[in-house]
Short mmCIF file of C-alpha atoms in Angstrom, two decimals:
data_model
loop_
_atom_site.label_atom_id
_atom_site.label_comp_id
_atom_site.label_asym_id
_atom_site.label_seq_id
_atom_site.Cartn_x
_atom_site.Cartn_y
_atom_site.Cartn_z
CA MET H 12 0.00 0.00 0.00
CA MET H 13 2.80 2.38 0.89
CA ARG H 14 4.58 1.69 -2.43
CA PHE H 15 1.37 2.50 -4.31
CA LEU H 16 1.02 5.84 -2.50
CA LYS H 17 4.61 6.69 -3.40
CA TRP H 18 3.91 6.27 -7.12
CA LEU H 19 0.47 7.90 -7.02
CA PRO H 20 1.68 11.47 -7.91
CA VAL H 21 3.55 10.14 -10.96
CA ILE H 22 0.47 8.24 -12.13
CA LEU H 23 -1.74 11.32 -11.69
CA LEU H 24 0.73 13.54 -13.59
CA GLY H 25 0.85 11.05 -16.47
CA MET H 26 -2.94 10.91 -16.65
CA LEU H 27 -3.08 14.72 -16.66
CA LEU H 28 -0.61 14.93 -19.57
CA ILE H 29 -2.56 12.33 -21.55
CA LEU H 30 -5.78 14.27 -20.95
CA MET H 31 -4.16 17.57 -22.00
CA PHE H 32 -2.77 16.22 -25.29
CA SER H 33 -6.10 14.57 -26.09
CA LEU H 34 -8.10 17.78 -25.54
CA PHE H 35 -5.78 20.35 -27.21
CA GLU H 36 -5.73 20.69 -30.98
CA ARG H 37 -2.36 21.24 -32.71
CA TYR H 38 -2.20 23.35 -35.87
CA PRO H 39 0.73 24.86 -37.87
CA HIS H 40 1.48 28.57 -37.60
CA ALA H 41 3.67 30.36 -40.15
CA ARG H 42 5.69 33.37 -39.04
CA TRP H 43 7.91 35.57 -41.21
CA VAL H 44 11.40 35.75 -39.70
CA GLY H 45 13.19 37.59 -42.51
CA PRO H 46 16.17 36.53 -44.61
CA SER H 47 19.48 35.42 -43.12
CA GLY H 48 22.97 34.65 -44.35
CA MET H 49 23.66 35.71 -47.94
CA ALA H 50 19.99 36.50 -48.51
CA ALA H 51 20.14 39.19 -45.80
CA THR H 52 22.83 41.17 -47.66
CA ASP H 53 22.13 40.26 -51.30
CA ALA H 54 18.65 41.03 -52.63
CA TYR H 55 19.40 39.00 -55.77
CA HIS H 56 20.56 35.87 -53.95
CA ALA H 57 17.29 34.06 -54.73
CA VAL H 58 17.63 35.00 -58.41
CA GLY H 59 21.12 33.48 -58.48
CA LEU H 60 19.94 30.20 -56.92
CA TRP H 61 16.99 30.04 -59.30
CA LEU H 62 19.15 30.67 -62.37
CA ASN H 63 21.67 28.08 -61.26
CA ARG H 64 18.91 25.48 -60.93
CA LEU H 65 17.71 26.25 -64.47
CA GLY H 66 21.21 25.90 -65.92
CA ALA H 67 21.81 29.59 -66.67
CA GLN H 68 25.29 29.52 -65.04
CA PRO H 69 25.00 32.75 -62.98
CA HIS H 70 28.16 34.75 -62.24
CA ARG H 71 28.51 37.60 -59.76
CA MET H 72 30.13 40.78 -61.06
CA LEU H 73 32.02 42.51 -58.25
CA THR H 74 34.15 45.15 -60.03
CA LEU H 75 33.82 47.32 -63.11
CA SER H 76 37.03 45.83 -64.51
CA GLU H 77 35.03 42.66 -65.23
CA LEU H 78 33.09 44.45 -67.98
CA SER H 79 35.91 43.61 -70.39
CA GLN H 80 35.55 39.91 -69.49
CA LEU H 81 31.87 39.60 -70.47
CA PRO H 82 31.34 36.85 -73.08
CA PRO H 83 29.77 38.09 -76.35
CA GLN H 84 26.60 35.96 -76.00
CA ALA H 85 26.11 36.39 -72.23
CA THR H 86 23.34 38.25 -70.41
CA LEU H 87 24.13 41.01 -67.89
CA LEU H 88 21.58 41.82 -65.18
CA LEU H 89 22.50 45.33 -64.01
CA GLY H 90 20.71 46.84 -61.01
CA ASP H 91 20.46 50.43 -59.78
CA ARG H 92 22.75 52.40 -57.41
CA ARG H 93 25.52 52.49 -59.98
CA ASP H 94 25.48 56.23 -60.80
CA LYS H 95 28.30 57.09 -58.37
CA ILE H 96 30.81 54.68 -59.91
CA ILE H 97 29.90 54.21 -63.56
CA SER H 98 31.45 56.61 -66.07
CA PRO H 99 30.70 57.52 -69.71
CA GLN H 100 33.56 55.21 -70.72
CA HIS H 101 31.84 52.32 -68.94
CA VAL H 102 28.58 53.15 -70.73
CA ASP H 103 30.32 53.10 -74.12
CA GLN H 104 31.95 49.80 -73.20
CA LEU H 105 28.57 48.27 -72.30
CA LEU H 106 26.87 49.47 -75.47
CA ASP H 107 29.72 48.15 -77.64
CA TRP H 108 29.37 44.78 -75.91
CA VAL H 109 25.61 44.77 -76.66
CA LYS H 110 26.22 45.59 -80.32
CA ARG H 111 28.50 42.54 -80.55
CA GLY H 112 25.67 40.26 -79.36
CA GLY H 113 25.37 40.85 -75.62
CA ARG H 114 22.03 40.97 -73.82
CA LEU H 115 21.57 43.65 -71.18
CA LEU H 116 18.75 43.76 -68.62
CA VAL H 117 19.04 47.07 -66.78
CA GLU H 118 17.09 48.68 -63.94
CA ALA H 119 16.48 52.43 -63.96
CA GLU H 120 18.17 54.44 -61.22
CA GLN H 121 16.21 55.71 -58.23
CA PRO H 122 14.02 58.79 -58.81
CA GLY H 123 16.10 61.96 -58.90
CA GLU H 124 19.40 60.14 -59.59
CA THR H 125 21.38 60.60 -62.79
CA ASP H 126 21.41 57.57 -65.09
CA LEU H 127 24.11 57.82 -67.76
CA LEU H 128 23.14 54.51 -69.33
CA LEU H 129 19.49 55.46 -69.83
CA GLU H 130 20.52 58.91 -71.09
CA ALA H 131 22.62 57.21 -73.78
CA LEU H 132 19.49 55.24 -74.79
CA GLN H 133 17.34 58.43 -74.72
CA ILE H 134 15.12 56.98 -71.99
CA LYS H 135 14.02 59.02 -68.97
CA HIS H 136 12.83 57.89 -65.55
CA GLU H 137 10.69 60.07 -63.32
CA ALA H 138 8.95 59.55 -60.00
CA ASP H 139 5.20 59.01 -60.06
CA ASN H 140 3.95 61.16 -57.18
CA GLU H 141 0.32 60.22 -57.90
CA ALA H 142 0.79 56.44 -57.54
CA HIS H 143 -0.31 56.20 -53.89
CA GLU H 144 -2.48 53.14 -54.43
CA ALA H 145 -1.37 49.53 -54.08
CA ALA H 146 0.45 48.10 -57.09
CA ASP H 147 -1.77 46.35 -59.63
CA VAL H 148 -1.07 42.96 -61.14
CA SER H 149 -0.45 43.73 -64.81
CA GLN H 150 -1.67 41.20 -67.37
CA PHE H 151 -0.04 41.19 -70.80
CA ALA H 152 1.06 38.77 -73.54
CA LEU H 153 4.43 38.39 -75.30
CA ASP H 154 4.91 36.02 -78.25
CA GLY H 155 1.56 34.42 -77.45
CA ARG H 156 2.43 33.80 -73.79
CA ALA H 157 0.33 35.43 -71.06
CA PHE H 158 2.03 36.89 -67.97
CA ARG H 159 0.79 38.34 -64.68
CA VAL H 160 3.41 40.60 -63.09
CA GLN H 161 3.14 43.08 -60.22
CA PHE H 162 5.37 46.13 -60.88
CA MET H 163 6.01 48.76 -58.20
CA PRO H 164 4.64 52.07 -59.57
CA TYR H 165 6.91 54.54 -57.73
CA GLN H 166 8.54 55.67 -61.00
CA ASN H 167 7.79 55.51 -64.74
CA LEU H 168 9.86 55.30 -67.90
CA GLU H 169 9.58 57.82 -70.72
CA ALA H 170 10.75 56.55 -74.13
CA SER H 171 9.82 56.47 -77.80
CA ILE H 172 7.71 53.31 -78.13
CA GLN H 173 8.12 53.33 -81.93
CA GLN H 174 11.78 52.33 -81.53
CA ALA H 175 10.98 49.45 -79.15
CA GLU H 176 10.40 45.86 -80.24
CA TRP H 177 7.95 45.45 -77.39
CA HIS H 178 7.00 47.23 -74.19
CA VAL H 179 4.90 46.74 -71.07
CA LYS H 180 2.62 49.46 -69.78
CA ASP H 181 0.10 49.56 -66.93
CA ARG H 182 -2.39 52.20 -65.81
CA PHE H 183 0.36 54.12 -63.96
CA GLY H 184 2.85 54.32 -66.82
CA LEU H 185 5.55 52.62 -68.87
CA ARG H 186 7.25 49.71 -67.07
CA VAL H 187 9.44 47.84 -69.61
CA VAL H 188 11.07 48.84 -72.91
CA HIS H 189 12.85 46.24 -75.08
CA LEU H 190 15.28 47.56 -77.71
CA ARG H 191 17.37 45.91 -80.42
CA MET H 192 20.94 47.23 -80.78
CA GLY H 193 23.27 45.67 -83.34
CA LYS H 194 23.46 41.93 -82.75
CA GLY H 195 22.28 42.27 -79.15
CA ARG H 196 19.36 43.65 -77.24
CA ILE H 197 18.64 45.84 -74.21
CA THR H 198 15.67 45.55 -71.85
CA VAL H 199 15.08 48.56 -69.57
CA MET H 200 12.78 48.19 -66.54
CA SER H 201 11.49 50.84 -64.18
CA ASN H 202 12.56 48.64 -61.24
CA PHE H 203 13.60 45.10 -60.32
CA ASP H 204 11.30 44.87 -57.29
CA PHE H 205 9.34 42.00 -58.83
CA MET H 206 12.41 39.70 -58.73
CA VAL H 207 14.11 40.51 -55.39
CA ASP H 208 13.89 38.29 -52.30
CA ASN H 209 10.65 36.27 -52.14
CA ALA H 210 8.85 38.40 -54.77
CA LEU H 211 10.27 36.12 -57.47
CA ALA H 212 7.86 33.36 -56.39
CA ARG H 213 4.71 35.47 -56.82
CA HIS H 214 2.39 35.44 -59.85
CA ASP H 215 4.34 34.86 -63.10
CA HIS H 216 7.45 36.79 -62.03
CA ALA H 217 9.87 33.90 -62.55
CA ASP H 218 8.42 32.99 -65.96
CA PHE H 219 8.55 36.61 -67.11
CA LEU H 220 12.17 37.02 -65.98
CA TRP H 221 13.14 33.81 -67.78
CA TYR H 222 11.47 35.06 -70.96
CA VAL H 223 13.29 38.41 -70.78
CA LEU H 224 16.66 36.74 -70.19
CA ASN H 225 16.39 34.20 -73.03
CA GLN H 226 13.65 35.45 -75.41
CA GLY H 227 12.63 31.88 -76.21
CA GLY H 228 16.20 30.75 -76.92
CA PRO H 229 18.47 28.39 -74.99
CA PRO H 230 19.78 29.47 -71.56
CA SER H 231 22.86 31.68 -71.70
CA PRO H 232 25.34 32.57 -68.92
CA VAL H 233 23.92 35.34 -66.74
CA TRP H 234 26.19 37.86 -65.03
CA VAL H 235 24.53 39.51 -62.03
CA GLY H 236 25.88 43.01 -61.46
CA ALA H 237 23.29 44.29 -59.02
CA ILE H 238 25.97 45.54 -56.60
CA ILE H 239 29.14 46.83 -58.26
CA GLU H 240 32.10 47.97 -56.19
CA GLY H 241 33.91 50.29 -58.54
CA GLU H 242 36.37 51.93 -56.14
CA SER H 243 38.28 50.88 -53.09
CA THR H 244 38.12 52.97 -49.93
CA TRP H 245 41.50 54.57 -50.64
CA GLN H 246 40.49 55.41 -54.21
CA LEU H 247 37.27 57.02 -52.99
CA LEU H 248 39.15 59.09 -50.38
CA ALA H 249 41.80 60.13 -52.91
CA ARG H 250 39.08 61.33 -55.28
CA THR H 251 36.90 63.17 -52.77
CA ALA H 252 39.20 64.17 -49.88
CA LEU H 253 42.75 64.43 -51.24
CA PRO H 254 43.59 67.76 -49.45
CA ALA H 255 42.42 66.32 -46.13
CA LEU H 256 44.57 63.21 -46.66
CA ILE H 257 47.66 65.31 -47.44
CA THR H 258 47.11 67.53 -44.40
CA THR H 259 46.63 64.51 -42.15
CA ALA H 260 49.82 62.90 -43.48
CA ILE H 261 51.84 66.10 -42.87
CA LEU H 262 50.51 66.43 -39.32
CA LEU H 263 51.27 62.77 -38.64
CA LEU H 264 54.86 63.14 -39.89
CA ALA H 265 55.33 66.31 -37.82
CA TRP H 266 54.05 64.56 -34.71
CA LEU H 267 56.37 61.58 -35.30
CA TRP H 268 59.32 63.95 -35.79
CA HIS H 269 58.41 65.74 -32.57
CA ILE H 270 58.26 62.61 -30.43
CA ALA H 271 61.16 60.77 -32.10
CA PRO H 272 63.89 62.20 -29.77
CA ARG H 273 61.91 60.89 -26.80
CA PHE H 274 62.51 57.29 -27.87
CA GLY H 275 65.30 55.46 -26.04
CA PRO H 276 66.36 55.10 -22.36
CA LEU H 277 64.60 57.31 -19.86
CA GLN H 278 66.61 60.24 -18.53
CA PRO H 279 66.73 60.63 -14.72
CA GLU H 280 64.40 63.22 -13.29
CA PRO H 281 66.34 66.40 -12.34
CA GLN H 282 66.43 67.41 -8.69
CA PRO H 283 64.03 70.20 -7.80
CA ILE H 284 65.70 73.60 -7.72
CA ARG H 285 65.97 75.01 -4.18
CA ARG H 286 65.27 78.71 -4.15
CA ARG H 287 67.15 81.06 -1.86
CA LEU H 288 65.35 83.25 0.65
CA SER H 289 66.52 86.37 -1.17
CA GLU H 290 64.86 85.16 -4.39
CA HIS H 291 61.61 84.57 -2.51
CA LEU H 292 61.74 88.03 -0.97
CA ALA H 293 62.51 89.57 -4.37
CA ALA H 294 59.49 87.80 -5.86
CA VAL H 295 57.27 89.07 -3.02
CA GLY H 296 58.57 92.59 -3.56
CA ARG H 297 57.84 92.44 -7.29
CA PHE H 298 54.33 91.22 -6.56
CA TRP H 299 53.65 94.09 -4.14
CA TRP H 300 55.13 96.66 -6.52
CA GLN H 301 53.13 95.39 -9.55
CA HIS H 302 49.89 95.62 -7.54
CA GLY H 303 50.57 99.15 -6.20
CA LEU H 304 51.21 98.01 -2.60
CA GLN H 305 54.72 99.53 -2.22
CA ALA H 306 53.50 102.08 0.35
CA ASN H 307 52.21 99.29 2.62
CA MET H 308 55.48 97.39 2.24
CA LEU H 309 57.50 100.52 3.10
CA ASN H 310 55.39 101.16 6.22
CA LEU H 311 55.86 97.56 7.42
CA VAL H 312 59.64 97.78 7.01
CA ARG H 313 59.70 101.13 8.84
CA GLN H 314 57.68 99.65 11.74
CA TRP H 315 60.08 96.73 11.86
CA VAL H 316 63.10 99.12 12.03
CA MET H 317 61.48 101.49 14.58
CA GLN H 318 60.63 98.56 16.87
CA ARG H 319 64.31 97.60 16.79
CA ILE H 320 65.37 101.20 17.55
CA GLN H 321 62.92 101.46 20.47
CA ARG H 322 64.48 98.38 22.03
CA HIS H 323 68.02 99.82 21.71
CA PRO H 324 69.20 101.17 25.11
CA THR H 325 71.12 104.21 23.81
CA LEU H 326 69.08 105.17 20.77
CA ALA H 327 65.56 104.84 22.18
CA PRO H 328 65.60 108.01 24.39
CA LEU H 329 67.21 110.28 21.76
CA PRO H 330 65.19 112.99 20.02
CA THR H 331 64.68 112.84 16.26
CA ASP H 332 67.64 115.08 15.25
CA GLN H 333 70.16 113.26 17.44
CA LEU H 334 68.73 109.88 16.38
CA THR H 335 69.22 110.80 12.71
CA THR H 336 72.84 111.84 13.41
CA GLN H 337 73.61 108.63 15.33
CA LEU H 338 72.09 106.41 12.63
CA ALA H 339 74.06 108.27 9.92
CA GLU H 340 77.31 107.61 11.82
CA ARG H 341 76.45 103.92 12.29
CA THR H 342 75.38 103.28 8.67
CA ARG H 343 77.78 105.76 6.98
CA LEU H 344 74.80 107.29 5.18
CA THR H 345 73.93 110.96 4.99
CA THR H 346 71.44 112.45 7.39
CA LEU H 347 69.23 113.25 4.38
CA ASP H 348 69.15 109.55 3.38
CA ILE H 349 68.27 108.57 6.96
CA ASP H 350 65.48 111.17 7.11
CA HIS H 351 64.02 110.01 3.76
CA ALA H 352 64.19 106.37 4.87
CA LEU H 353 62.34 107.02 8.15
CA HIS H 354 59.88 109.74 7.11
CA GLY H 355 59.98 110.32 3.33
CA GLN H 356 57.32 109.40 0.71
CA PRO H 357 59.13 108.18 -2.45
CA LYS H 358 57.37 108.88 -5.73
CA ARG H 359 59.59 106.93 -8.09
CA SER H 360 60.89 103.40 -8.03
CA GLU H 361 64.52 104.55 -7.63
CA ALA H 362 63.66 106.58 -4.52
CA PHE H 363 61.68 103.65 -3.14
CA LEU H 364 64.62 101.28 -3.58
CA ARG H 365 67.02 103.77 -1.86
CA CYS H 366 64.64 104.01 1.09
CA MET H 367 64.41 100.23 1.40
CA GLN H 368 68.20 99.83 1.18
CA ALA H 369 68.69 102.50 3.82
CA LEU H 370 66.20 100.85 6.19
CA ILE H 371 67.94 97.50 5.77
CA ARG H 372 71.36 99.06 6.56
CA ILE H 373 69.86 100.77 9.62
CA HIS H 374 68.48 97.45 10.85
CA GLN H 375 71.82 95.72 10.26
CA SER H 376 73.70 98.43 12.22
CA LEU H 377 71.63 98.05 15.36
#
């Protein structure tokens, strides 16, 4: 009986768990967690994986120097944000490659940004400030094939449709223009939003992109140049902040030259200089004189001397005239100097110094 009671809580807990799992209903719940890894930094990562699965042999273009390495029959997918690094020479190089048989799929720059490539093709891109509604799903047909594609309507293309082999237009404006140039072709789109991240899996986006890349022909190598790094950090600084770099280098060299003699063994600390009492008194005197307190200093010295005279047994009872004569004999000064030292009011610094010297000699003679 006791063993049964010991296991009773475990039995009750097991029955409770069985009852809970039998009463609750389990159902799946999907939650968007966002991209990670390469997909978090590369908006065209899904396009690359999809092209690789279809045998299109995708390559990633990382620098502008790779433009000269493009195969004649390849397809280049060129995204926006290239206006800061692409030059007219690069545009001419791209167009020459297209004329030799290359296929270029290019995205218009952001609204308000200069687009040298579209300017060379006489195509404009402008923001659509009236497109505040949600993007429509455009339905159109190309070569007898129907497509449903959702384009973002934040900007429109402006081009001569008569020169285009085909184009796509919705109620907001022109979205795609396809041109023939020499042996190759160029497809200009208002934006690539329909193919980035998970948008490629919606509607007929993947089928439409495959049609644009191959035009019904066999798959060709695709070079993805959505993010082009045209300049290194040092090249960018040299182009935009060369004076600041030169100034910084000069200041750094001057600082190194200044601290260079300090390198090596440490020198012993010098002993503190011991000042003499006379130097301290001279400094005090200069302080009093600079602040107009010389009269107070003279009175203090006179009181100090008179207190010494009053304590002298032979000089204390003498009247002023006899005291002046006795002090003159003791100090070998004139009676006039003694009188000025004890009672005069010097106006100039020379007279003040003579009075102070006389008072000191009087004190030393007592």
